[in-house]
Amino acid sequence: MQEERRLKAQKALDKQAAYEEPVDFDRFHDESEDHPYLDNLQELPEAKQKAMLLAGVDVTEKERAGTFIQEDHSVIHTSVLDDGVEVLSITEALEKYDWLENYYWRAVAVDADRYTARTELRGRNGYFVRALPGVKAVYPVQACLYIGQEGLLQSVHNIIIAEEGSELHLITGCTTGHDVGSGMHIGVSEIFVKKNAKLSFTMVHSWAEEVVVRPRTTTIVEEGGVFLSNYICMKPVRDIQMYPTTYLVGKNGLARYHSILVGQPHSHLDVGSRVVLQGDGSRAEIIARSLTKGGTIINRGHLVGEVAGVKGHLECRGLMLSKEGLIYAVPELEARVDGVDLSHEAAVGKIAEEEIEYLMARGLTEEEATATIVRGFLNVKIMGLPADLEEEVQRAIEQSEQSYL
Amino acid sequence: MLRIEDLHVQVGDRTILQGVNLHIRPGETHVLFGPNGSGKSTLLGAILGFSRYKITRGKIYFKDEDITHLSVHERAERGIGIAFQRPPVLRGVALRDLLRISCQGNVTNIEELAEPLNLVDFLGRDVNYGFSGGETKRSEMLQLLVQNPDLVLLDEPESGVDLENIALIGHAINQLLQKDGFLGQERSRREMKEARKKAGLIITHTGYILDYVPADIGHVLYEGKLSCSGLNPRELLGCIHKLGYGECTRCLA
């Protein structure tokens, strides 16, 4: 099986991905020394702790169900604080569980493109997070993928499983060291939401100006399952291209994608969300907020209805905060049978003068008025997270806002 | 308090106001009538300094200071407030947060002010999002109560509002203008009138709001100019009912 996979990957090493200029791998290197394992995360240098916090990862592990930290290629910490969840490196997990082979490259095709292929052949580590059947984890599990070396190509393979009837929240923070300017991150994530399980997956990207990012994520949701995906990227980054996709295969599944994108000058973000509604009564919602300060944001959304009676809505709003920059919204609706209910609304523009002046008439300066409207625009209250987690995400956004808005 | 001299205002290429003169003293409440499109909202917008209203000639003085070229926020800071006729929706901005920011933490009893306006449940909602006509107007009044301006500009406070809500809004206006509000009336009417410093300028089409808010002086804005200035508002309203605005052309001639 493994042989077969590697062969497929070999053949796909040059396979062009959609929506991108192929990345020249030679600009990066994937040699890195191993980093020592830490029992206590607070031994990490303060600068690293700070970088992780900006990505929503708290080294004190207070109010966390578990933690996974990978620096470059080394897993430097894993912990479990809730008996109902498992947190392992994928390498360890594959050794431990034979059955994991059935999940490995099942949601994402190993030969999907040159990035998945390369991850199979040269990838190192990644995480395995699982909620056992019926377990409702109160606190979120946090995972951090950290690039600490200039020019490093980090490529990881993650698997998340919310077993039947479980509830799991995962915060993934991807970030670079404060002295790292360039690098590349390829992240393959395969997510499985079993019958009547609920998973919220919140990913905060906090990269640096010359970092190139290629996540490859697919989620499979079974009957009655709920998948909430939140994606936040506000810091400068060279180039991100991703199009995470969810298949609602069972009856009454629900998927919601919510993304907050800030296009800093010289950044290029091509970010989409796709939901394929295959199960009876399944529902999907895609909400995107894009704001450019001079960068390019291409915001794609795609809803596919494959059985009658499914419902989906796509909402995409973009704000130009700069004369430079570009926001390109591409909402797509695809009905493959009669009787699906898919809709979208998209609006792109600058902040309405009328709204600014309304606030100024209440005594706010123009800057305060603009900031208030921008904060409202990026409001996460609609993400559908538990109150504590929402606060957490709000804090991460505020951290980014303070630094980058 | 407010003195407007020979004000000419353009919107786009069109000249809307053509030489408006107006003087509002402390404690006075003025009412502005006029047909649709005569420039009433333009006058209010120009007093606040909104960018779409371009002042081409004339001056606006507030508390003896020339504010003709000040920004909207500077005018608000000096004590001018406005209730919008059709305010914009602010998605993601809770009414409570807007109130807190606008008073800079000086008002601590926001709930108390919201209560009589039946707005306590609205404090957590996005400003004007999904508000009915009456709710929007009440929210405008609450924002003004928190802001507590010296000159209150009200653009059709009763439009799209049912009778019950007009009474609530009327009360709030009286509170703003130091007439009789919700609070106790330990002073006589004469004392209250003499102590009154707040001034108001109210645009109304129907005049219904005058059933609740006593006003001193009425004006008709007609074809970009004020005519009939200085009359008793109720008398003026009666005359408009009887003769229509066409009568105004005779005064302008």
Short mmCIF file of N, CA, C and O in Angstrom, two decimals, chain B residues 116-206:
data_model
loop_
_atom_site.label_atom_id
_atom_site.label_comp_id
_atom_site.label_asym_id
_atom_site.label_seq_id
_atom_site.Cartn_x
_atom_site.Cartn_y
_atom_site.Cartn_z
N PRO B 116 -36.53 53.75 29.08
CA PRO B 116 -37.79 54.38 28.67
C PRO B 116 -38.00 54.36 27.15
O PRO B 116 -39.13 54.49 26.68
N LEU B 117 -36.93 54.19 26.40
CA LEU B 117 -37.07 54.13 24.94
C LEU B 117 -37.28 52.69 24.46
O LEU B 117 -37.27 52.41 23.27
N ASN B 118 -37.46 51.76 25.41
CA ASN B 118 -37.64 50.34 25.09
C ASN B 118 -36.50 49.80 24.24
O ASN B 118 -36.71 49.07 23.27
N LEU B 119 -35.28 50.18 24.57
CA LEU B 119 -34.15 49.78 23.74
C LEU B 119 -33.14 48.90 24.47
O LEU B 119 -32.11 48.57 23.90
N VAL B 120 -33.46 48.50 25.69
CA VAL B 120 -32.47 47.72 26.45
C VAL B 120 -32.08 46.45 25.68
O VAL B 120 -30.91 46.09 25.60
N ASP B 121 -33.09 45.80 25.09
CA ASP B 121 -32.80 44.56 24.36
C ASP B 121 -32.05 44.80 23.05
O ASP B 121 -31.60 43.86 22.41
N PHE B 122 -31.97 46.05 22.66
CA PHE B 122 -31.31 46.35 21.38
C PHE B 122 -29.84 46.71 21.56
O PHE B 122 -29.11 46.85 20.58
N LEU B 123 -29.41 46.87 22.81
CA LEU B 123 -28.04 47.35 23.04
C LEU B 123 -27.00 46.39 22.47
O LEU B 123 -25.93 46.81 22.05
N GLY B 124 -27.34 45.10 22.48
CA GLY B 124 -26.37 44.12 21.98
C GLY B 124 -26.46 43.89 20.49
O GLY B 124 -25.67 43.14 19.92
N ARG B 125 -27.42 44.53 19.85
CA ARG B 125 -27.60 44.28 18.41
C ARG B 125 -26.79 45.24 17.56
O ARG B 125 -26.42 46.33 17.99
N ASP B 126 -26.51 44.83 16.33
CA ASP B 126 -25.79 45.70 15.41
C ASP B 126 -26.60 46.97 15.16
O ASP B 126 -27.82 46.91 15.00
N VAL B 127 -25.91 48.10 15.11
CA VAL B 127 -26.58 49.39 14.98
C VAL B 127 -27.46 49.43 13.73
O VAL B 127 -26.97 49.24 12.60
N ASN B 128 -28.74 49.61 13.95
CA ASN B 128 -29.74 49.76 12.89
C ASN B 128 -29.98 48.52 12.03
O ASN B 128 -30.74 48.57 11.07
N TYR B 129 -29.33 47.42 12.37
CA TYR B 129 -29.49 46.23 11.53
C TYR B 129 -30.80 45.53 11.84
O TYR B 129 -31.02 45.06 12.95
N GLY B 130 -31.70 45.52 10.87
CA GLY B 130 -33.00 44.90 11.07
C GLY B 130 -33.93 45.68 11.98
O GLY B 130 -34.93 45.15 12.44
N PHE B 131 -33.59 46.95 12.26
CA PHE B 131 -34.46 47.78 13.09
C PHE B 131 -35.67 48.23 12.27
O PHE B 131 -35.54 48.53 11.09
N SER B 132 -36.84 48.30 12.92
CA SER B 132 -38.01 48.86 12.25
C SER B 132 -37.87 50.38 12.23
O SER B 132 -36.96 50.94 12.86
N GLY B 133 -38.82 51.05 11.56
CA GLY B 133 -38.79 52.51 11.49
C GLY B 133 -38.73 53.13 12.88
O GLY B 133 -37.89 53.98 13.16
N GLY B 134 -39.63 52.67 13.76
CA GLY B 134 -39.70 53.24 15.10
C GLY B 134 -38.44 52.94 15.91
O GLY B 134 -37.94 53.79 16.64
N GLU B 135 -37.91 51.72 15.73
CA GLU B 135 -36.70 51.34 16.47
C GLU B 135 -35.50 52.18 16.04
O GLU B 135 -34.70 52.62 16.87
N THR B 136 -35.43 52.41 14.73
CA THR B 136 -34.33 53.24 14.22
C THR B 136 -34.37 54.63 14.83
O THR B 136 -33.37 55.16 15.31
N LYS B 137 -35.57 55.21 14.85
CA LYS B 137 -35.70 56.58 15.37
C LYS B 137 -35.41 56.63 16.88
O LYS B 137 -34.77 57.55 17.37
N ARG B 138 -35.87 55.60 17.59
CA ARG B 138 -35.60 55.56 19.03
C ARG B 138 -34.11 55.40 19.30
O ARG B 138 -33.56 55.98 20.22
N SER B 139 -33.48 54.60 18.45
CA SER B 139 -32.03 54.42 18.61
C SER B 139 -31.29 55.73 18.33
O SER B 139 -30.31 56.07 19.02
N GLU B 140 -31.78 56.51 17.37
CA GLU B 140 -31.17 57.83 17.12
C GLU B 140 -31.31 58.72 18.35
O GLU B 140 -30.38 59.44 18.73
N MET B 141 -32.50 58.66 18.98
CA MET B 141 -32.72 59.49 20.16
C MET B 141 -31.80 59.07 21.30
O MET B 141 -31.24 59.90 22.00
N LEU B 142 -31.64 57.75 21.47
CA LEU B 142 -30.76 57.25 22.54
C LEU B 142 -29.33 57.72 22.31
O LEU B 142 -28.63 58.15 23.24
N GLN B 143 -28.88 57.65 21.05
CA GLN B 143 -27.52 58.09 20.75
C GLN B 143 -27.34 59.57 21.09
O GLN B 143 -26.31 59.99 21.61
N LEU B 144 -28.39 60.36 20.80
CA LEU B 144 -28.30 61.79 21.13
C LEU B 144 -28.32 62.03 22.64
O LEU B 144 -27.59 62.89 23.14
N LEU B 145 -29.13 61.25 23.35
CA LEU B 145 -29.18 61.43 24.81
C LEU B 145 -27.81 61.15 25.42
O LEU B 145 -27.38 61.83 26.36
N VAL B 146 -27.12 60.15 24.89
CA VAL B 146 -25.79 59.83 25.39
C VAL B 146 -24.80 60.93 25.01
O VAL B 146 -23.94 61.33 25.79
N GLN B 147 -24.96 61.43 23.80
CA GLN B 147 -24.05 62.47 23.31
C GLN B 147 -24.32 63.82 23.98
O GLN B 147 -23.41 64.61 24.21
N ASN B 148 -25.59 64.07 24.27
CA ASN B 148 -26.03 65.28 24.96
C ASN B 148 -25.54 66.58 24.33
O ASN B 148 -24.83 67.37 24.97
N PRO B 149 -25.89 66.83 23.09
CA PRO B 149 -25.41 68.04 22.40
C PRO B 149 -26.16 69.30 22.84
O PRO B 149 -27.24 69.21 23.44
N ASP B 150 -25.57 70.47 22.55
CA ASP B 150 -26.24 71.74 22.88
C ASP B 150 -27.23 72.16 21.80
O ASP B 150 -28.21 72.82 22.07
N LEU B 151 -26.91 71.79 20.57
CA LEU B 151 -27.82 72.06 19.46
C LEU B 151 -28.22 70.72 18.85
O LEU B 151 -27.37 69.94 18.43
N VAL B 152 -29.54 70.47 18.84
CA VAL B 152 -30.03 69.18 18.36
C VAL B 152 -30.72 69.37 17.02
O VAL B 152 -31.65 70.15 16.90
N LEU B 153 -30.23 68.66 16.01
CA LEU B 153 -30.86 68.72 14.69
C LEU B 153 -31.63 67.43 14.48
O LEU B 153 -31.09 66.34 14.64
N LEU B 154 -32.91 67.54 14.16
CA LEU B 154 -33.75 66.35 14.04
C LEU B 154 -34.37 66.31 12.65
O LEU B 154 -35.15 67.18 12.29
N ASP B 155 -33.97 65.29 11.89
CA ASP B 155 -34.47 65.19 10.52
C ASP B 155 -35.66 64.24 10.47
O ASP B 155 -35.50 63.03 10.50
N GLU B 156 -36.84 64.80 10.42
CA GLU B 156 -38.09 64.04 10.39
C GLU B 156 -38.13 62.94 11.45
O GLU B 156 -38.19 61.75 11.13
N PRO B 157 -38.12 63.34 12.71
CA PRO B 157 -38.07 62.33 13.78
C PRO B 157 -39.30 61.43 13.80
O PRO B 157 -39.26 60.36 14.39
N GLU B 158 -40.39 61.83 13.15
CA GLU B 158 -41.60 61.01 13.24
C GLU B 158 -41.91 60.22 11.97
O GLU B 158 -42.88 59.47 11.95
N SER B 159 -41.07 60.32 10.95
CA SER B 159 -41.44 59.64 9.71
C SER B 159 -41.31 58.12 9.87
O SER B 159 -40.33 57.62 10.42
N GLY B 160 -42.30 57.42 9.42
CA GLY B 160 -42.31 55.96 9.50
C GLY B 160 -42.51 55.43 10.91
O GLY B 160 -42.15 54.29 11.20
N VAL B 161 -43.09 56.24 11.78
CA VAL B 161 -43.21 55.86 13.19
C VAL B 161 -44.69 55.87 13.59
O VAL B 161 -45.41 56.80 13.24
N ASP B 162 -45.12 54.83 14.33
CA ASP B 162 -46.52 54.83 14.74
C ASP B 162 -46.75 55.78 15.93
O ASP B 162 -45.81 56.31 16.51
N LEU B 163 -48.02 55.98 16.28
CA LEU B 163 -48.37 57.02 17.26
C LEU B 163 -47.72 56.79 18.62
O LEU B 163 -47.23 57.72 19.25
N GLU B 164 -47.70 55.52 19.05
CA GLU B 164 -47.13 55.21 20.35
C GLU B 164 -45.65 55.61 20.38
O GLU B 164 -45.17 56.18 21.36
N ASN B 165 -44.96 55.27 19.29
CA ASN B 165 -43.55 55.59 19.21
C ASN B 165 -43.29 57.10 19.10
O ASN B 165 -42.30 57.60 19.60
N ILE B 166 -44.21 57.81 18.44
CA ILE B 166 -44.05 59.27 18.34
C ILE B 166 -44.04 59.88 19.74
O ILE B 166 -43.24 60.75 20.05
N ALA B 167 -44.90 59.35 20.62
CA ALA B 167 -44.94 59.87 21.99
C ALA B 167 -43.60 59.64 22.69
O ALA B 167 -43.06 60.53 23.33
N LEU B 168 -43.05 58.42 22.53
CA LEU B 168 -41.76 58.11 23.14
C LEU B 168 -40.67 59.03 22.62
O LEU B 168 -39.85 59.55 23.38
N ILE B 169 -40.68 59.23 21.31
CA ILE B 169 -39.66 60.08 20.69
C ILE B 169 -39.84 61.53 21.13
O ILE B 169 -38.87 62.23 21.43
N GLY B 170 -41.11 61.95 21.22
CA GLY B 170 -41.39 63.31 21.70
C GLY B 170 -40.83 63.54 23.10
O GLY B 170 -40.21 64.57 23.37
N HIS B 171 -41.03 62.54 23.97
CA HIS B 171 -40.48 62.64 25.33
C HIS B 171 -38.97 62.79 25.31
O HIS B 171 -38.40 63.60 26.04
N ALA B 172 -38.33 61.98 24.47
CA ALA B 172 -36.87 62.01 24.41
C ALA B 172 -36.39 63.37 23.90
O ALA B 172 -35.41 63.93 24.41
N ILE B 173 -37.10 63.91 22.92
CA ILE B 173 -36.71 65.23 22.40
C ILE B 173 -36.83 66.28 23.49
O ILE B 173 -35.95 67.13 23.67
N ASN B 174 -37.92 66.20 24.24
CA ASN B 174 -38.11 67.17 25.33
C ASN B 174 -37.01 67.06 26.37
O ASN B 174 -36.55 68.06 26.92
N GLN B 175 -36.58 65.83 26.61
CA GLN B 175 -35.49 65.62 27.56
C GLN B 175 -34.20 66.26 27.01
O GLN B 175 -33.48 66.96 27.73
N LEU B 176 -33.95 66.03 25.74
CA LEU B 176 -32.76 66.59 25.10
C LEU B 176 -32.76 68.11 25.13
O LEU B 176 -31.73 68.76 25.30
N LEU B 177 -33.96 68.68 24.92
CA LEU B 177 -34.06 70.13 24.80
C LEU B 177 -34.40 70.79 26.14
O LEU B 177 -34.81 71.94 26.18
N GLN B 178 -34.26 70.02 27.21
CA GLN B 178 -34.54 70.52 28.56
C GLN B 178 -35.96 71.06 28.67
O GLN B 178 -36.20 72.04 29.35
N LYS B 179 -36.89 70.41 27.94
CA LYS B 179 -38.30 70.74 28.17
C LYS B 179 -38.74 69.79 29.26
O LYS B 179 -37.95 69.57 30.18
N ASP B 180 -39.92 69.14 29.20
CA ASP B 180 -40.11 68.17 30.26
C ASP B 180 -39.78 66.78 29.75
O ASP B 180 -40.31 66.32 28.78
N GLY B 181 -38.89 66.13 30.42
CA GLY B 181 -38.46 64.81 30.00
C GLY B 181 -39.08 63.77 30.87
O GLY B 181 -40.20 63.93 31.35
N PHE B 182 -38.35 62.70 31.10
CA PHE B 182 -38.87 61.61 31.90
C PHE B 182 -38.68 61.87 33.39
O PHE B 182 -39.31 61.26 34.20
N LEU B 183 -37.74 62.77 33.68
CA LEU B 183 -37.35 62.93 35.07
C LEU B 183 -38.32 63.84 35.81
O LEU B 183 -39.19 64.47 35.22
N GLY B 184 -38.17 63.93 37.09
CA GLY B 184 -39.08 64.70 37.93
C GLY B 184 -39.18 66.17 37.53
O GLY B 184 -38.29 66.72 36.89
N GLN B 185 -40.28 66.77 37.87
CA GLN B 185 -40.45 68.17 37.50
C GLN B 185 -40.52 69.02 38.75
O GLN B 185 -41.59 69.47 39.15
N GLU B 186 -39.36 69.19 39.35
CA GLU B 186 -39.35 69.91 40.62
C GLU B 186 -39.39 71.43 40.40
O GLU B 186 -39.62 72.19 41.33
N ARG B 187 -39.20 71.84 39.13
CA ARG B 187 -39.21 73.28 38.89
C ARG B 187 -40.46 73.71 38.12
O ARG B 187 -41.07 72.92 37.41
N SER B 188 -40.80 74.96 38.25
CA SER B 188 -41.96 75.46 37.51
C SER B 188 -41.61 75.59 36.04
O SER B 188 -40.45 75.60 35.65
N ARG B 189 -42.63 75.66 35.20
CA ARG B 189 -42.42 75.75 33.76
C ARG B 189 -41.62 77.01 33.39
O ARG B 189 -40.78 76.98 32.51
N ARG B 190 -41.93 78.12 34.11
CA ARG B 190 -41.24 79.36 33.80
C ARG B 190 -39.75 79.23 34.11
O ARG B 190 -38.89 79.58 33.31
N GLU B 191 -39.48 78.65 35.29
CA GLU B 191 -38.08 78.46 35.68
C GLU B 191 -37.36 77.58 34.66
O GLU B 191 -36.23 77.85 34.28
N MET B 192 -38.07 76.53 34.26
CA MET B 192 -37.44 75.61 33.31
C MET B 192 -37.11 76.34 32.02
O MET B 192 -36.04 76.17 31.44
N LYS B 193 -38.06 77.15 31.55
CA LYS B 193 -37.86 77.84 30.28
C LYS B 193 -36.69 78.81 30.36
O LYS B 193 -35.87 78.91 29.45
N GLU B 194 -36.60 79.47 31.50
CA GLU B 194 -35.52 80.46 31.65
C GLU B 194 -34.15 79.79 31.75
O GLU B 194 -33.14 80.33 31.29
N ALA B 195 -34.16 78.61 32.39
CA ALA B 195 -32.89 77.92 32.58
C ALA B 195 -32.45 77.18 31.32
O ALA B 195 -31.32 76.71 31.22
N ARG B 196 -33.36 77.06 30.35
CA ARG B 196 -33.09 76.23 29.18
C ARG B 196 -31.98 76.83 28.31
O ARG B 196 -32.00 78.00 27.96
N LYS B 197 -31.00 75.99 28.01
CA LYS B 197 -29.90 76.45 27.16
C LYS B 197 -29.88 75.71 25.82
O LYS B 197 -29.37 76.20 24.83
N LYS B 198 -30.44 74.54 25.82
CA LYS B 198 -30.35 73.68 24.62
C LYS B 198 -31.26 74.22 23.53
O LYS B 198 -32.36 74.71 23.80
N ALA B 199 -30.78 74.10 22.31
CA ALA B 199 -31.57 74.57 21.19
C ALA B 199 -31.82 73.43 20.21
O ALA B 199 -31.08 72.44 20.19
N GLY B 200 -32.88 73.57 19.43
CA GLY B 200 -33.22 72.50 18.49
C GLY B 200 -33.67 73.04 17.14
O GLY B 200 -34.17 74.17 17.05
N LEU B 201 -33.47 72.22 16.12
CA LEU B 201 -34.01 72.53 14.79
C LEU B 201 -34.61 71.24 14.26
O LEU B 201 -33.93 70.23 14.11
N ILE B 202 -35.92 71.26 14.05
CA ILE B 202 -36.65 70.04 13.72
C ILE B 202 -37.24 70.13 12.33
O ILE B 202 -37.96 71.09 12.02
N ILE B 203 -36.95 69.15 11.49
CA ILE B 203 -37.63 69.06 10.21
C ILE B 203 -38.86 68.19 10.40
O ILE B 203 -38.78 67.10 10.95
N THR B 204 -40.00 68.69 9.95
CA THR B 204 -41.20 67.84 10.00
C THR B 204 -42.06 68.10 8.77
O THR B 204 -42.17 69.23 8.29
N HIS B 205 -42.64 67.02 8.27
CA HIS B 205 -43.57 67.14 7.15
C HIS B 205 -44.98 67.26 7.64
O HIS B 205 -45.78 68.06 7.16
N THR B 206 -45.26 66.41 8.63
CA THR B 206 -46.64 66.28 9.07
C THR B 206 -46.97 67.20 10.23
O THR B 206 -48.14 67.54 10.43
#
